[in-house]
Amino acid sequence: MKRLINLTPSRGGRYLLGLLPFLVLGMLYLSLSNARLAENPNDRLLPNPTTMVESFYRLATEENARTGQVILWVDTFASLERLLIGVGISALIGLIIGIFNGGLPLLRAKLSQLVTVVSLIPPMAILPILFIAFGTGEAAKIALIVIGVTPFLIRDLQGHALRLPDEQLIKAQTLGASSWQVLLRVLLPQLTPRLLNATRLALGTAWLFLIAAEAIAAQEGLGYRIFLVRRYLSMDVILPYVAWITLLAFLLDQLLAWVSRLVFPWYHAGEGDNS
């Protein structure tokens, strides 16, 4: 008899097992929604799926009477622009400092503790400072993402660089490689796929900071819309927006995973079913 630890589902079985929790949650929501609506047809806390689909369709297709724009797509593009710029800047800074900190002991001695301290500062605590320094425009929102995500990426890449076998560095130097060549030809190729994985892990945090910043000061964006309609208890808008944000985050995560597997197949050689 096979042990449970050795049982591996087939490809189709993995998808079915992965869908099972979502089906259970969907059925639980339907039962709770039907129970509340049976007691009070005007209950707005748990709207039925039909109402949410109609609201989402209206937001995705109908133009706003005042602006002439389709609200869902304006909010989506505004949020994605802020998120991608913030995460992109964070990834670039994280890669550069992570390589230097991991490869140069003198620089690591100067910056490592600073990065650790900065990573422990709650980014939301300095959001008012960012609004004072940058105003309530795009810069403050992007800066919040950068401040919140970059230290994590630096520490992750630095740690990965320090875990690389010393034999690689010794062999490179034995063959005459300079410090720059070691950084660019030994560390950089091995830290780049790690950067993509670390960025995947940081996406949830980046979304959190983005939604928080948009909720406080924005004229459009997914977070702005959620906090705008909450005063009317419009759960038929809030819940579809939350689901839409989740879908966007999942697609970005899978895009990074696909790019990593495509460009760096050697990095994922031993992962098996994991992605």
XYZ file of C-alpha atoms in Angstrom:
275
model
C 0.000 0.000 0.000
C 1.339 3.388 -0.991
C 1.951 5.934 1.689
C -0.018 9.159 1.483
C 3.191 11.141 1.078
C 3.946 9.265 -2.165
C 0.526 9.683 -3.803
C 0.702 12.168 -6.679
C -2.436 13.216 -8.578
C -2.509 13.305 -12.359
C -2.524 16.625 -14.217
C -6.301 16.570 -14.527
C -6.631 15.469 -10.936
C -4.579 18.436 -9.762
C -6.938 20.841 -11.503
C -10.000 19.133 -10.048
C -8.543 19.109 -6.555
C -7.556 22.749 -6.987
C -11.114 23.691 -7.978
C -12.664 21.834 -5.070
C -12.002 24.526 -2.388
C -13.469 27.193 -4.675
C -16.601 25.107 -5.224
C -16.978 24.615 -1.474
C -16.579 28.347 -0.830
C -19.058 29.145 -3.612
C -21.647 26.775 -2.187
C -21.111 28.181 1.310
C -21.607 31.728 0.019
C -24.770 30.755 -1.857
C -26.262 29.100 1.192
C -25.505 32.090 3.431
C -26.730 34.567 0.809
C -29.998 32.684 0.243
C -30.591 32.468 3.992
C -30.108 36.228 4.519
C -32.179 37.192 1.475
C -34.971 34.855 2.569
C -35.185 36.765 5.858
C -34.757 40.191 4.238
C -34.980 40.564 0.434
C -33.363 44.010 0.730
C -30.301 42.717 2.595
C -27.149 44.139 1.007
C -24.430 42.280 2.897
C -24.443 39.093 0.799
C -26.020 39.878 -2.606
C -26.886 36.990 -4.871
C -24.497 36.203 -7.766
C -26.944 37.486 -10.392
C -26.958 40.951 -8.844
C -23.148 41.008 -8.682
C -22.800 39.909 -12.315
C -25.237 42.608 -13.434
C -23.361 45.287 -11.477
C -19.993 44.143 -12.813
C -21.314 44.046 -16.386
C -22.697 47.560 -16.020
C -19.379 48.882 -14.696
C -17.492 47.123 -17.493
C -19.677 48.261 -20.389
C -21.614 51.438 -19.596
C -20.044 54.893 -19.884
C -20.184 57.201 -16.911
C -22.698 59.989 -17.552
C -20.352 62.649 -16.151
C -16.982 61.589 -17.603
C -17.981 59.490 -20.601
C -15.558 56.750 -19.490
C -16.159 53.104 -18.631
C -15.483 52.976 -14.891
C -14.065 49.456 -14.541
C -11.426 49.884 -17.238
C -10.397 53.338 -16.065
C -9.915 51.995 -12.546
C -8.097 48.892 -13.788
C -5.631 50.727 -16.033
C -4.915 53.339 -13.364
C -4.181 50.706 -10.710
C -2.127 48.490 -13.019
C -0.028 51.440 -14.145
C 0.795 52.388 -10.553
C 1.455 48.785 -9.572
C 3.693 47.916 -12.517
C 5.752 51.088 -12.206
C 6.193 50.610 -8.458
C 7.066 46.918 -8.703
C 9.355 47.547 -11.685
C 11.334 50.204 -9.811
C 11.486 47.950 -6.756
C 12.776 45.022 -8.812
C 15.480 47.130 -10.448
C 16.690 48.601 -7.162
C 16.417 45.238 -5.425
C 18.481 43.486 -8.091
C 21.248 46.098 -8.125
C 21.633 46.433 -4.361
C 21.046 42.712 -3.801
C 23.911 41.821 -6.140
C 26.296 44.353 -4.638
C 25.377 43.469 -1.049
C 25.666 39.765 -1.769
C 28.908 39.982 -3.701
C 30.892 42.756 -2.009
C 31.515 42.241 1.736
C 32.650 45.846 2.259
C 29.424 47.221 0.819
C 27.355 44.615 2.677
C 28.872 45.742 5.970
C 27.697 49.304 5.269
C 24.245 48.696 3.812
C 22.984 45.384 5.190
C 21.912 46.723 8.586
C 20.361 49.804 6.977
C 18.273 47.630 4.657
C 17.194 45.485 7.617
C 16.083 48.534 9.616
C 14.223 50.051 6.643
C 12.451 46.735 6.025
C 11.070 46.851 9.581
C 9.454 50.278 9.159
C 5.704 49.847 8.523
C 5.209 51.550 5.134
C 1.652 52.559 6.028
C 3.038 54.534 8.978
C 4.988 56.816 6.640
C 2.181 57.246 4.100
C 1.276 60.696 5.534
C 4.933 61.692 5.148
C 4.856 60.591 1.503
C 1.724 62.641 0.872
C 3.404 65.674 2.442
C 6.616 65.155 0.477
C 5.166 64.151 -2.909
C 1.615 65.452 -2.712
C -1.451 63.313 -3.345
C -0.529 62.499 -6.938
C 0.931 59.385 -8.494
C 4.417 59.776 -6.995
C 3.284 59.126 -3.411
C 1.388 55.954 -4.355
C 4.307 54.576 -6.350
C 6.765 55.543 -3.608
C 4.716 53.596 -1.047
C 4.969 50.447 -3.179
C 8.708 50.956 -3.692
C 9.393 51.529 0.011
C 7.283 48.546 1.001
C 8.603 46.033 -1.541
C 12.242 46.952 -2.235
C 13.780 45.991 1.154
C 12.199 42.538 0.924
C 13.668 41.983 -2.540
C 17.098 43.204 -1.462
C 17.219 40.920 1.560
C 15.995 37.929 -0.429
C 18.532 38.397 -3.246
C 21.356 39.141 -0.832
C 20.613 35.970 1.108
C 20.467 33.918 -2.096
C 23.804 35.368 -3.242
C 25.418 34.412 0.054
C 24.102 30.852 -0.293
C 25.784 30.300 -3.661
C 28.630 27.745 -3.482
C 31.987 29.358 -2.731
C 33.527 27.077 -5.364
C 31.840 29.096 -8.115
C 33.418 32.343 -6.946
C 36.798 30.719 -6.423
C 36.815 29.096 -9.859
C 35.822 32.354 -11.553
C 38.629 34.239 -9.834
C 41.091 31.424 -10.591
C 40.255 31.838 -14.277
C 41.110 35.534 -13.974
C 37.664 37.093 -13.494
C 37.622 40.557 -11.961
C 35.152 41.624 -9.288
C 32.858 43.120 -11.938
C 32.992 39.947 -14.018
C 32.125 37.822 -10.986
C 29.146 40.059 -10.234
C 27.902 40.155 -13.821
C 28.692 36.632 -15.009
C 28.305 34.543 -11.866
C 25.872 36.341 -9.554
C 23.620 38.163 -12.030
C 22.537 35.088 -14.064
C 21.683 33.178 -10.893
C 19.953 36.027 -9.084
C 17.713 37.106 -11.983
C 15.375 34.064 -11.828
C 15.376 34.405 -8.057
C 14.262 38.017 -8.543
C 11.254 36.872 -10.560
C 10.244 34.428 -7.825
C 10.745 37.018 -5.092
C 8.672 39.520 -7.092
C 5.865 36.973 -7.302
C 5.903 36.690 -3.520
C 5.925 40.487 -3.160
C 2.952 41.096 -5.468
C 0.411 40.585 -2.686
C 2.168 43.173 -0.537
C 2.379 45.583 -3.473
C -1.372 45.269 -4.065
C -2.009 45.934 -0.384
C -0.036 49.185 -0.426
C -1.620 50.236 -3.718
C -5.194 49.708 -2.497
C -4.431 51.530 0.754
C -2.929 54.534 -1.043
C -5.799 54.702 -3.538
C -8.352 54.511 -0.745
C -6.871 57.587 0.922
C -6.072 59.844 -2.038
C -7.098 59.052 -5.609
C -9.630 59.989 -8.247
C -9.623 56.601 -9.956
C -8.373 53.117 -9.224
C -9.674 49.811 -7.924
C -8.982 50.684 -4.297
C -10.539 54.123 -4.724
C -13.740 52.619 -6.138
C -14.089 50.067 -3.338
C -13.785 52.684 -0.621
C -16.017 55.096 -2.529
C -18.999 52.737 -2.688
C -18.564 51.293 0.801
C -20.470 54.250 2.250
C -23.520 53.015 0.312
C -22.977 49.388 1.427
C -22.717 48.414 -2.255
C -21.496 44.887 -1.748
C -22.681 44.037 -5.266
C -19.834 46.291 -6.461
C -17.272 45.651 -3.734
C -17.250 41.851 -3.983
C -16.858 41.760 -7.802
C -14.068 44.341 -7.521
C -12.306 42.186 -4.932
C -12.674 39.169 -7.226
C -11.375 41.239 -10.163
C -8.320 42.363 -8.176
C -7.669 38.749 -7.193
C -7.874 37.642 -10.820
C -5.477 40.377 -11.945
C -3.023 39.453 -9.194
C -3.240 35.777 -10.170
C -2.631 36.555 -13.851
C 0.403 38.697 -13.022
C 1.753 35.935 -10.793
C 1.314 33.334 -13.523
C 2.864 35.650 -16.121
C 6.007 36.026 -14.015
C 6.095 32.251 -13.444
C 5.755 31.607 -17.187
C 8.516 34.097 -18.046
C 10.786 32.542 -15.425
C 10.223 28.999 -16.732
C 10.660 30.139 -20.344
C 13.849 32.144 -19.860
C 15.433 30.142 -17.024
C 14.347 26.495 -17.443
C 17.454 25.293 -15.586
C 16.308 27.139 -12.453
C 13.044 25.146 -12.343
C 14.515 21.783 -13.358
C 13.917 20.140 -9.979
C 10.555 21.667 -9.100
C 8.295 19.000 -10.589
C 4.669 20.135 -10.316
C 5.423 23.300 -8.384
C 5.033 26.652 -10.073
